[in-house]
Coordinates of C-alpha atoms in Angstrom, one line a residue:
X1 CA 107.0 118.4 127.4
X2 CA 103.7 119.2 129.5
X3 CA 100.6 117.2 128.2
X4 CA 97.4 117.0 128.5
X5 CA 95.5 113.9 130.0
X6 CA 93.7 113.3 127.0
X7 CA 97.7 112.9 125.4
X8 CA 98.6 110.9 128.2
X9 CA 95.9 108.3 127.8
X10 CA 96.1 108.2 124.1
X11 CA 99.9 107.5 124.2
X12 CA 98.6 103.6 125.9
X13 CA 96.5 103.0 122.4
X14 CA 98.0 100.3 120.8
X15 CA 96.9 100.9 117.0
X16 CA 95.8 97.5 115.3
X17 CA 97.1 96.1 112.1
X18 CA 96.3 94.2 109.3
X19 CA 96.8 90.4 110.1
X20 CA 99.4 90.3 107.3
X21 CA 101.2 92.7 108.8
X22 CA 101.5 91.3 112.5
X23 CA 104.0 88.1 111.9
X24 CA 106.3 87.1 109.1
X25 CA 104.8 88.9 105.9
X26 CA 104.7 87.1 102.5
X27 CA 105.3 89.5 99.5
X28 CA 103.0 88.5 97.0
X29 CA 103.3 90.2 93.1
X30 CA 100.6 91.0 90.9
X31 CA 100.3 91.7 87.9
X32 CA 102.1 94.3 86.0
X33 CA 100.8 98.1 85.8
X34 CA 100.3 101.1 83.8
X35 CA 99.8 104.5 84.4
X36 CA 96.4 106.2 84.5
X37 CA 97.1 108.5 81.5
X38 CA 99.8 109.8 78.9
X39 CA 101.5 105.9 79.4
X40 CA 103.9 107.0 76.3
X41 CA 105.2 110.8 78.0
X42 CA 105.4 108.4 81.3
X43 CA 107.0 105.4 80.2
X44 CA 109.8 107.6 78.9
X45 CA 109.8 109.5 81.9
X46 CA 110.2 106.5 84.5
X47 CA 112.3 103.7 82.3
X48 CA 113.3 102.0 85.4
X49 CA 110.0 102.5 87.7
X50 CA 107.4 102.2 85.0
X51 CA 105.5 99.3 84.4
X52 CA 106.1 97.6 88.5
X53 CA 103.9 94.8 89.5
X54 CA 101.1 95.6 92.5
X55 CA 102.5 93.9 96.1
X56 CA 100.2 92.5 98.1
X57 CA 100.9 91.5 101.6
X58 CA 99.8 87.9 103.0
X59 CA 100.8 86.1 106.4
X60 CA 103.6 83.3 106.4
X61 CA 107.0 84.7 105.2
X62 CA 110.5 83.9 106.6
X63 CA 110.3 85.0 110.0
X64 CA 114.4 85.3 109.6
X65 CA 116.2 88.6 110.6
X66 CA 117.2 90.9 107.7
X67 CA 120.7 92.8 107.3
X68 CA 120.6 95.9 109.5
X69 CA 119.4 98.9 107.8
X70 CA 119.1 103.1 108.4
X71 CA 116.6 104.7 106.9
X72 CA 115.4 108.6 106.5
X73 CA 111.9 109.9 106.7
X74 CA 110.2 112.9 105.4
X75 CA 107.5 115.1 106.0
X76 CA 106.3 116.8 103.1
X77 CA 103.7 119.4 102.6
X78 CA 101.0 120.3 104.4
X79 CA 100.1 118.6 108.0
X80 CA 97.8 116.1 108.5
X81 CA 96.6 114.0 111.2
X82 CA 98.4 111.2 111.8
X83 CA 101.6 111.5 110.3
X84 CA 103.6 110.8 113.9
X85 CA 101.8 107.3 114.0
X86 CA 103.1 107.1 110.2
X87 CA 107.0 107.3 111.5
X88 CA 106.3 105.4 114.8
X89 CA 104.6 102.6 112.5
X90 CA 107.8 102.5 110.3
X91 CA 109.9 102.8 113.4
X92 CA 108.5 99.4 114.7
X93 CA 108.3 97.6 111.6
X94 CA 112.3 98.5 111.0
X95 CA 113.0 97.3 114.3
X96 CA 111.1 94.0 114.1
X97 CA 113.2 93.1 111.1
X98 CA 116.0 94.0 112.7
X99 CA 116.5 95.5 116.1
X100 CA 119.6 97.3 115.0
X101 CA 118.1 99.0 112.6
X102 CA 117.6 102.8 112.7
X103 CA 115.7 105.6 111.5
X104 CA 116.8 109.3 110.6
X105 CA 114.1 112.2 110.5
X106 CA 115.2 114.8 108.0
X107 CA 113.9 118.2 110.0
X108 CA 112.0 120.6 108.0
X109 CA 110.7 118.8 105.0
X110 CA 112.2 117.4 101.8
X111 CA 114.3 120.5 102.3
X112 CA 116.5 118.7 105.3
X113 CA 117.9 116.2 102.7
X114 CA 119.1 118.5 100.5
X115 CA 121.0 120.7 103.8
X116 CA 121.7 117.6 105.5
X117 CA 119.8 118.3 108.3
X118 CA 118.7 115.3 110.4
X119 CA 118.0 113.1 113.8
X120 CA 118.1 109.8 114.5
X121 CA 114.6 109.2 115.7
X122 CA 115.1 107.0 119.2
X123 CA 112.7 104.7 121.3
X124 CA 112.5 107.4 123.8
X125 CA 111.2 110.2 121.1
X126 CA 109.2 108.0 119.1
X127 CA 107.0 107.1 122.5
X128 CA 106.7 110.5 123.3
X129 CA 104.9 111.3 119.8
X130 CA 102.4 108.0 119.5
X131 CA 99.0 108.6 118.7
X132 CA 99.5 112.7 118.9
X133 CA 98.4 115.2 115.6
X134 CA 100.8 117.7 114.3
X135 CA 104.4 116.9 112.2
X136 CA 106.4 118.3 115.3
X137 CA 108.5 115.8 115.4
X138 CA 110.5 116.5 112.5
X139 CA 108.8 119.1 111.1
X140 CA 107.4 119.6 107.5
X141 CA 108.2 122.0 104.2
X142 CA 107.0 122.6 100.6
X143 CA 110.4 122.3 98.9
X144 CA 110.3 120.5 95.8
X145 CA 113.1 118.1 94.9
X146 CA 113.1 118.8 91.0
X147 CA 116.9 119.2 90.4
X148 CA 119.8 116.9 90.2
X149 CA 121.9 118.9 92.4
X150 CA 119.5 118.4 95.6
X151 CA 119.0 114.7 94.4
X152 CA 123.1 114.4 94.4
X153 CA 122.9 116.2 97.9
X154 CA 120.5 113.4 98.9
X155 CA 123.1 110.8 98.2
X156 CA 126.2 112.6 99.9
X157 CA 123.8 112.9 103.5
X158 CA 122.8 109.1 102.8
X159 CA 125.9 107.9 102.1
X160 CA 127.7 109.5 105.1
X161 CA 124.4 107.9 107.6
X162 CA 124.7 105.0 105.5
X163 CA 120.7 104.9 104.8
X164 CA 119.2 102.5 102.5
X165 CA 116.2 104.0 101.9
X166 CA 113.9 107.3 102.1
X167 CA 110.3 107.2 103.2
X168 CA 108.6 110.1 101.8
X169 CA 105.0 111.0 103.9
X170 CA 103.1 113.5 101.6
X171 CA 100.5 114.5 99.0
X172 CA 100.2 113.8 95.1
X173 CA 103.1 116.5 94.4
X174 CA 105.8 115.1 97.5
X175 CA 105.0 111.4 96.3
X176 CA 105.5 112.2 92.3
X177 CA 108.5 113.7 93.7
X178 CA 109.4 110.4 95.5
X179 CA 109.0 108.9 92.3
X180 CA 111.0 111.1 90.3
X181 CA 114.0 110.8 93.7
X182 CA 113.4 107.0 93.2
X183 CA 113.8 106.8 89.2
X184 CA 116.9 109.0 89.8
X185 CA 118.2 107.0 92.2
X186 CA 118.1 104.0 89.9
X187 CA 119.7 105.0 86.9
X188 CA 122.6 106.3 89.1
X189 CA 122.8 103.1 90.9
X190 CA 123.3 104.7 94.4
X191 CA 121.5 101.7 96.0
X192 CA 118.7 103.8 97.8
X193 CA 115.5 102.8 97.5
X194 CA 112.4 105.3 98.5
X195 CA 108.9 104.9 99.0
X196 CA 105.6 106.8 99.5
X197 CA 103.0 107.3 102.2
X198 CA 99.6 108.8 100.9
X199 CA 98.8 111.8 103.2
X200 CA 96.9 115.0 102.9
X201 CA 93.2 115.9 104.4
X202 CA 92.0 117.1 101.3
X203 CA 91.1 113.3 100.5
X204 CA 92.0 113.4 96.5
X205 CA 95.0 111.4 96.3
X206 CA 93.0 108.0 96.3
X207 CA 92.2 105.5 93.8
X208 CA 91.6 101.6 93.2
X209 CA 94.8 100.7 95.2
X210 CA 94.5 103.9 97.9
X211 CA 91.1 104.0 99.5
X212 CA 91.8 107.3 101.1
X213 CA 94.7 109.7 102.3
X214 CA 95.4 109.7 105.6
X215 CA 94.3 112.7 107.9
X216 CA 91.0 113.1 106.1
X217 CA 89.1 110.9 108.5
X218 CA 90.2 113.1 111.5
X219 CA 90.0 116.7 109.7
X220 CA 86.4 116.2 108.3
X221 CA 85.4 114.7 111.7
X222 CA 86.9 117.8 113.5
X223 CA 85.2 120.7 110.7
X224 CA 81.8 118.3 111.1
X225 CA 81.8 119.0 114.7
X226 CA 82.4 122.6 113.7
X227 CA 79.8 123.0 111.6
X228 CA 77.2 121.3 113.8
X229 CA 77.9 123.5 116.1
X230 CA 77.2 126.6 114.3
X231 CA 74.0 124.9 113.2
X232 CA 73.1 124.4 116.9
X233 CA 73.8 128.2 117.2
X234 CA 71.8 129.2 114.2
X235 CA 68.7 127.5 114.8
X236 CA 68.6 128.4 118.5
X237 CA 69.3 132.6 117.6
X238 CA 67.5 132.1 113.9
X239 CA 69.0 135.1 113.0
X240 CA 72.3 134.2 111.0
X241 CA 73.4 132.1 107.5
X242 CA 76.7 131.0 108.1
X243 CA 78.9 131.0 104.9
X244 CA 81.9 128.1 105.5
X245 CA 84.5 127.9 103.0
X246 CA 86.2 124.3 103.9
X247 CA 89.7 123.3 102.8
X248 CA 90.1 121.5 100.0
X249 CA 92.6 122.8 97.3
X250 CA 91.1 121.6 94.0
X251 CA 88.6 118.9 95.2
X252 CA 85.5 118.9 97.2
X253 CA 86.0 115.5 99.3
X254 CA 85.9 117.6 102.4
X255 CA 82.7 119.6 101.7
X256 CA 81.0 116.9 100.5
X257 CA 81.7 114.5 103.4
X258 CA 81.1 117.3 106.0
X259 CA 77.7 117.5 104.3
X260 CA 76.7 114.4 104.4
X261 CA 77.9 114.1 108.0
X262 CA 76.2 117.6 109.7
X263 CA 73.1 117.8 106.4
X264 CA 73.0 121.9 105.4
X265 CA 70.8 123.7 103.5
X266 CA 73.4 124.7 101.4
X267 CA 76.6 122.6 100.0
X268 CA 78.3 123.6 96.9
X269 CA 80.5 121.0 94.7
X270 CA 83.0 122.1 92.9
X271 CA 83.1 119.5 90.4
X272 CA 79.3 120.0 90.3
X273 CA 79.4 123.4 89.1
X274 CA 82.4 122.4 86.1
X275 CA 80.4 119.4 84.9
X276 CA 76.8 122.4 84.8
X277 CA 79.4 125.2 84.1
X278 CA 77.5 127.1 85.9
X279 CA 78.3 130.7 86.1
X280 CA 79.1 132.9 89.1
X281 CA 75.4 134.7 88.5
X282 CA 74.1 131.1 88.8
X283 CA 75.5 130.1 91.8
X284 CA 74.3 133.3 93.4
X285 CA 71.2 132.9 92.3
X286 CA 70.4 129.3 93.5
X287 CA 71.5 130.1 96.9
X288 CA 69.3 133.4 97.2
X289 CA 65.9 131.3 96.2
X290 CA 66.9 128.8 98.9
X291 CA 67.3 131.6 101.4
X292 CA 64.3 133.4 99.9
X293 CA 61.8 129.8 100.0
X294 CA 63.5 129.4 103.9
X295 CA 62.3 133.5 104.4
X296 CA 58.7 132.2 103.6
X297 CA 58.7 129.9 106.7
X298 CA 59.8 132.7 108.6
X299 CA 63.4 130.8 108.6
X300 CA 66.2 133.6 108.1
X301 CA 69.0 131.3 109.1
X302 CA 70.9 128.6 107.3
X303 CA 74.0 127.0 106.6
X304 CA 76.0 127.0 103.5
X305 CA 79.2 124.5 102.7
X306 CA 81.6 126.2 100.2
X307 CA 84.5 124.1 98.9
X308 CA 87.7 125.9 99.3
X309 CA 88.2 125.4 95.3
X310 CA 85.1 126.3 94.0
X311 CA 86.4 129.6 92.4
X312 CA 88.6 127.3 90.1
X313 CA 85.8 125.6 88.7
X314 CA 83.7 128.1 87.7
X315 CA 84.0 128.4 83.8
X316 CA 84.7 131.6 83.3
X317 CA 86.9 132.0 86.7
X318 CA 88.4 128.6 85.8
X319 CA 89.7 130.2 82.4
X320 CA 91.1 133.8 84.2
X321 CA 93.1 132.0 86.7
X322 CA 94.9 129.6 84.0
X323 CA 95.8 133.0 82.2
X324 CA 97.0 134.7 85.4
X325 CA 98.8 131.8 86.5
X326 CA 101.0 131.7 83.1
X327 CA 101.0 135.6 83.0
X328 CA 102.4 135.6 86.8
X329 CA 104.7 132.1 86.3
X330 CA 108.0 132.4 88.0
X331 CA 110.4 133.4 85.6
X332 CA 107.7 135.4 83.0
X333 CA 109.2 138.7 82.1
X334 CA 105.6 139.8 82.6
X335 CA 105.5 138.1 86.5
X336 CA 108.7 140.6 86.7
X337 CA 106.9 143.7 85.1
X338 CA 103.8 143.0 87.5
X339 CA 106.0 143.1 90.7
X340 CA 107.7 145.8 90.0
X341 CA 104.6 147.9 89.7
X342 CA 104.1 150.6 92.8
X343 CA 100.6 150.1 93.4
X344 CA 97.5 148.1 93.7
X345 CA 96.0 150.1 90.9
X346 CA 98.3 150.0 88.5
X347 CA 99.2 146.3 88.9
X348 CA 95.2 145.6 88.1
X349 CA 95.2 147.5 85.0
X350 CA 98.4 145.9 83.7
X351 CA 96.6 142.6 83.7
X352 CA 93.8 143.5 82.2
X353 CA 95.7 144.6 79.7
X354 CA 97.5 141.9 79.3
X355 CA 94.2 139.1 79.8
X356 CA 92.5 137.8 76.7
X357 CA 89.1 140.1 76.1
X358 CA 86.6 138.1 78.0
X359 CA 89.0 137.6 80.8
X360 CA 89.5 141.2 81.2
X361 CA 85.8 141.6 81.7
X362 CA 85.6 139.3 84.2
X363 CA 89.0 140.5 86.5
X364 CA 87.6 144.0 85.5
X365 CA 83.9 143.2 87.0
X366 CA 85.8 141.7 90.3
X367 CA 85.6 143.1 93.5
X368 CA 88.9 145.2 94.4
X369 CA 89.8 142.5 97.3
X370 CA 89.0 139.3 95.4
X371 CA 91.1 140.6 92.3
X372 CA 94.0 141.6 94.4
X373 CA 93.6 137.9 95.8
X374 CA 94.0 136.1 92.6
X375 CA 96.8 138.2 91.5
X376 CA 99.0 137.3 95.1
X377 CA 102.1 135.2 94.7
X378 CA 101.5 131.7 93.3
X379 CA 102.2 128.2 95.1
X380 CA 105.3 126.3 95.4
X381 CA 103.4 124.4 92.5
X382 CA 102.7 127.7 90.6
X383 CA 99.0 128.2 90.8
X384 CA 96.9 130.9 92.9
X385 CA 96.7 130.2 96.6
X386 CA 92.9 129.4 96.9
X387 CA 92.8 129.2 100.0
X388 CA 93.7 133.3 100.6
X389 CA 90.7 134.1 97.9
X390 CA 88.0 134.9 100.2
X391 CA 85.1 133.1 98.3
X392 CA 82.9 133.2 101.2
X393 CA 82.8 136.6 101.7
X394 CA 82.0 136.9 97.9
X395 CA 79.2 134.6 97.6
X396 CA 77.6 136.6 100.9
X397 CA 78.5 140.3 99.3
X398 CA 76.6 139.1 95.7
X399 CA 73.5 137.0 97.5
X400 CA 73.3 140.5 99.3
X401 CA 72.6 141.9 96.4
X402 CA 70.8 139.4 94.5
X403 CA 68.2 139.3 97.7
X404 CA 67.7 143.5 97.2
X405 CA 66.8 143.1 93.5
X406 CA 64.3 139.9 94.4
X407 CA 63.2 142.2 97.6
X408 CA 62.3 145.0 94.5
X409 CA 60.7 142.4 92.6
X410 CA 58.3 140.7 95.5
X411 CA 60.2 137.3 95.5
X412 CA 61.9 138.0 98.6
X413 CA 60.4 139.4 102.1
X414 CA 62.9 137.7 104.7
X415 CA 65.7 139.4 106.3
X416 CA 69.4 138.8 105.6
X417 CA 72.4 138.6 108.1
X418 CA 75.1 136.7 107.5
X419 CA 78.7 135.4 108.9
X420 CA 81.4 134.3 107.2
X421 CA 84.0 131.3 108.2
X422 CA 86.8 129.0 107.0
X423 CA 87.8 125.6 108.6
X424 CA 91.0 124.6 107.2
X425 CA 94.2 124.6 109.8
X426 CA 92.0 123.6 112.5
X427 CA 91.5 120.2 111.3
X428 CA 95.0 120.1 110.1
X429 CA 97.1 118.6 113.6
X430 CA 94.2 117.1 115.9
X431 CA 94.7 113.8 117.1
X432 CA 93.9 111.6 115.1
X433 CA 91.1 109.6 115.3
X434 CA 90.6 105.7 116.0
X435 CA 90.8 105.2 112.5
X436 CA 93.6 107.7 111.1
X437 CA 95.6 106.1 114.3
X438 CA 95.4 102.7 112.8
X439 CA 95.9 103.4 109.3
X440 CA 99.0 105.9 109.7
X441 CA 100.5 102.8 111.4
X442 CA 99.8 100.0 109.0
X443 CA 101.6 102.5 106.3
X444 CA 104.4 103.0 107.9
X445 CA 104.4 99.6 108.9
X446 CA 103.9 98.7 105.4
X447 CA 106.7 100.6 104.4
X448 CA 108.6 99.7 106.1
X449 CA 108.2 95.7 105.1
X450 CA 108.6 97.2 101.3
X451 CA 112.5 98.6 102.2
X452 CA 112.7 94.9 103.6
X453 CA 111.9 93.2 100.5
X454 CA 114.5 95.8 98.5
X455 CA 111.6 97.9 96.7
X456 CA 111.6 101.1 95.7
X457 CA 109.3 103.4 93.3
X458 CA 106.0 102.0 95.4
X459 CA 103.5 103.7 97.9
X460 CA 101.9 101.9 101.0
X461 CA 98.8 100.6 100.5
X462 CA 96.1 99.9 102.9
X463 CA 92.5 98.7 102.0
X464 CA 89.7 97.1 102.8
X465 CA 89.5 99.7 105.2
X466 CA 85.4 99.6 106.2
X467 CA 86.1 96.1 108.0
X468 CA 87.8 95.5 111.2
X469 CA 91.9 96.8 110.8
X470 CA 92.7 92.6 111.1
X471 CA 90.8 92.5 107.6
X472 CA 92.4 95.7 106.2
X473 CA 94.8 93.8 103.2
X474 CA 98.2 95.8 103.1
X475 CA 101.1 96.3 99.6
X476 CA 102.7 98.6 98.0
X477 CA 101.1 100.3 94.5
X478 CA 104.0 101.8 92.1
X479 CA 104.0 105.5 91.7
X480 CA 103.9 105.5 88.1
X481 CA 100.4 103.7 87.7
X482 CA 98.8 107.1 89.2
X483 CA 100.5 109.1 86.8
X484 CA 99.5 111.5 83.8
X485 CA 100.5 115.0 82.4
X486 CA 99.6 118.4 83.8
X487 CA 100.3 121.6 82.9
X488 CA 102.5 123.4 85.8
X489 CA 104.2 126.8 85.8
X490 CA 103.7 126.8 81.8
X491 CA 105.2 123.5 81.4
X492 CA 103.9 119.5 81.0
X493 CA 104.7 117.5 83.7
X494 CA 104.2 114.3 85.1
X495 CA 102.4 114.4 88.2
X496 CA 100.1 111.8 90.3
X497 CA 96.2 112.5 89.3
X498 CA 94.1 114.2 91.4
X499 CA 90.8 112.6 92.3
X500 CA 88.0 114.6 92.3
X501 CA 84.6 114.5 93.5
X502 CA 83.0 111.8 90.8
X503 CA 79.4 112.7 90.3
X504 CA 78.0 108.7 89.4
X505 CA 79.6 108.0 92.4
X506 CA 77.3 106.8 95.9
X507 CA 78.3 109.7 97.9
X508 CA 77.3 112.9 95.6
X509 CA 74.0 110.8 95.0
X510 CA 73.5 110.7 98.3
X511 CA 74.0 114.4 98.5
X512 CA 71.8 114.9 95.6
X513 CA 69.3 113.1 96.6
X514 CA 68.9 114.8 100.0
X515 CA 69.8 118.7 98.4
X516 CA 65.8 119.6 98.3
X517 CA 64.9 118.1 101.7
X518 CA 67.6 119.6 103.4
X519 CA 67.5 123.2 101.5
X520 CA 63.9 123.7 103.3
X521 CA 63.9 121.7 106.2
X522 CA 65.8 122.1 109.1
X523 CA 67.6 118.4 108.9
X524 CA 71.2 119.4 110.8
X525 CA 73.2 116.6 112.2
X526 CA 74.9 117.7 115.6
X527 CA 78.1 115.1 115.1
X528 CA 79.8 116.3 118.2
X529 CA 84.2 116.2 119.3
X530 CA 85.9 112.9 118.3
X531 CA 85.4 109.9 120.4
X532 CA 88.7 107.4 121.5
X533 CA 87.2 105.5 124.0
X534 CA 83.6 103.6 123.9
X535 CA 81.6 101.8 121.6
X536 CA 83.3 100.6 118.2
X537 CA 80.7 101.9 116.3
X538 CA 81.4 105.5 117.7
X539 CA 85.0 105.4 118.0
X540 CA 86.2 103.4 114.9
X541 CA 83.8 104.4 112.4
X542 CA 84.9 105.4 109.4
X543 CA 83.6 108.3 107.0
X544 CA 80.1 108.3 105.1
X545 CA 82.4 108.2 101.9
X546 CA 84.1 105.6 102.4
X547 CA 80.9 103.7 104.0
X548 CA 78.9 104.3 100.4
X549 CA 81.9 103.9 98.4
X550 CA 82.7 100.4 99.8
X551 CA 78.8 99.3 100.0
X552 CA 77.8 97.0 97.3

């Protein structure tokens, strides 16, 4: 494989790791947990997994070799940076407990177990993947692993490789399913044990025990460097707003950290805009009197932040798109009568027919290409793909408009131009940065320490993560304690909570505080490309969330 020198010179990083996790590790239990929500539903759920102390990692253990092993890995969902140095962190810490130890990639996602298609990951392919983005060395997928028959497909494959346990490297739905492969795989006494890594950019699988998902130190860092780039661009031609729609499914971690890092004139929050239920007219309107008060200092140019969500958390949009995603559910009659229709037309009138009156009005009052949008096929999780609605493009078509009347009525005497972008599978495979390289590695490292110990149901935990990595403090969290209910494809199930943007919280304030000063002035933060070699303070620095959200 040709590489670049960058690629070359990042294979000879040599990622640091918690103290704990750098001799003989001492497995310390905590106390016992719960989940965050619906503890009843869950409890019932998870018999076997439920209720699992917290593991916390300490130095001094028996420094004694442990039975050989095999284990399989996964890659599941979306990429994210840093999932290589996940496996090559698990790699080592299987071999340090036992050099005959291996480890079997399944190729394509949780969809390789089930059609027993695998690798046995080897010194030589491992070293040629260290410190590089991407999930090319296995490969990812979005299959779900819901049904018994792919779970009893997962034993046959394990039984025949004789693997002791799965490592499963995803998101909040790929870990629930870890959970629910892990509770299975109890009660059936197979004797494989499986375990979680937290990964996904859009930086909402976090809690008390997971500081943050891996990959979303490297993606913001990458759409920062974006945006501040574009901001360059529009205050040296002063001609432009840029509208930026920014990844982030159903939370706004991204757009709020980019903010904070680059300073727009603009950032919307999703959560912001539930919590005001502000309408769509709202919005609009707040962003035309910023560009209108810029306009009076002769400044026709800006930059506006929109999360990739938003549209989900406006009331009124929030409430269509829950009816469309039970009218268009996989196995609806009705998500049957819709596809069969001929054309665009007639498919919109049959759901307006079929929407609740003030839900009609507001598909009805859409613009032909947005409502087409929300009506495309659903997830593997059965809700609308946000990320094909083109909300910047709305915002700009309506502020358009909005500016016109206000033109009419003397409020406005600027000129308008905009452009329209979206950051999201940019930031998705870069190499990771200083930080993401470290932490991918003390998870799989962690992990791998948790199949030693015989566990099973638990994610890796790394925190502490503002100090040094020798300071980080590494364990294992069980599954079930970041559990609750949610409704998916018309039915309640148990999935891990989503964090969203909390609006008490030290980085919104921060935000908030800032909004006026940097809606008029001209504040923009040029962040520049990712830095691996220099000054600690430039290359291991980690986000402005985590900096406010760890300083007390």
């Amino acid at each position: 494989m040709a590489i670049s020198a960058l690629q070359f010179e990042r294979s000879k990083y040599a990622p640091k790791l918690p103290k704990a996790l750098q001799g003989p590790v001492k497995v310390v239990e905590g106390k016992k947990t719960e989940s965050v929500a619906d503890q009843e539903e869950i409890q019932k759920l998870f018999p076997n997994t439920y209720g699992m102390p917290l593991i916390t990692f300490e130095e001094g253990g028996d420094a004694g070799s442990l039975p050989v092993m095999n284990v399989g890995v996964i890659l599941s969902g979306g990429q994210a940076p840093g999932g290589h140095n996940v496996i090559s962190g698990l790699y080592d810490g299987l071999k340090k407990l036992n050099p005959e130890n291996k480890l079997y990639g399944f190729l394509g996602g949780p969809g390789g177990l089930v059609d027993h298609k695998y690798m046995e990951l080897t010194d030589e392919i491992i070293d040629e993947y260290r410190n590089t983005g991407g999930f090319d060395i296995i490969g990812s997928g979005r299959t779900k692993l819901e049904e018994e028959s792919q779970f009893d497909k997962g034993v046959e494959i394990c039984k025949q490789l004789n693997i002791n346990a799965l490592v499963v490297i995803g998101g909040d739905d790929s870990n629930t399913n870890a959970c629910v492969l892990a509770e299975y795989y109890l009660q059936k006494e197979t004797g494989i044990q499986v375990i979680g890594c937290p990964k996904t950019i859009d930086g909402d699988l976090k809690n008390e025990m997971i500081e943050t998902s891996f990959g979303f130190d490297t993606a913001v860092k990458v759409y920062s460097e974006l945006i501040g780039n574009i901001m360059r661009d529009a205050n040296s031609a002063k001609k432009y707003w840029h509208f930026i729609k920014l990844m982030g499914r159903s939370a706004s971690h991204i757009a709020l950290e980019c903010a904070l890092q680059t300073q727009p004139n603009i950032a919307l929050v999703s959560e912001e805009v539930a919590e005001k239920e502000q309408t769509l007219a709202e919005i609009v309107d707040y962003i035309a009197k910023v560009i209108a008060r810029r306009a009076e200092d002769d400044h026709n140019f800006g930059v506006v932040l929109v999360p990739e969500g938003l549209i989900e958390f406006i009331p009124e949009m929030k409430t269509l798109i829950t009816e469309l995603n039970d009218l268009l559910a996989e196995g609806q009659q009705s998500a049957n009568d819709f596809k069969a229709l001929a054309t665009d037309a007639e498919k919109r009138e049959y759901v307006i027919g079929k929407l609740s009156e003030a839900s009609s009005k507001v598909f009805a009052s859409l613009p032909e290409g947005i409502a087409k949008q929300l009506t495309l096929d659903r997830d593997p999780h059965g809700n609308v793909q946000v990320s094909k609605i083109e909300t910047e493009k709305l915002l700009i078509e309506m502020v358009d408009v909005r500016l016109a009347e206000m033109k009419k009525e003397g409020f406005y005497k600027g000129s308008f131009s905009a452009q329209n972008h979206f950051f999201g599978y940019e930031g998705r495979c870069a190499a990771p940065s200083n930080f993401d390289a470290d932490y991918c590695y003390s998870l799989g490292s962690t992990a791998s320490v948790l199949i030693g110990n015989g566990k099973t149901g638990y994610m890796s935990s790394v925190r502490n993560t503002t100090k040094p990595a020798d300071e980080w403090i590494a364990g294992g969290v069980p599954i079930t304690m970041m559990m609750n209910m949610e409704r998916r494809h018309g039915h309640m199930k148990p999935v891990i909570q989503k964090a969203l943007v909390e609006l008490d919280a030290a980085p919104f304030l921060k935000l908030a505080e800032n909004r006026e000063k940097w809606a008029v002035e001209t504040s923009y933060v040029y962040p520049g490309p990712i830095q691996y070699f220099g000054p600690t303070e430039v290359c291991d620095a980690t986000t402005k969330t985590l900096e406010l959200e760890q300083s007390k």
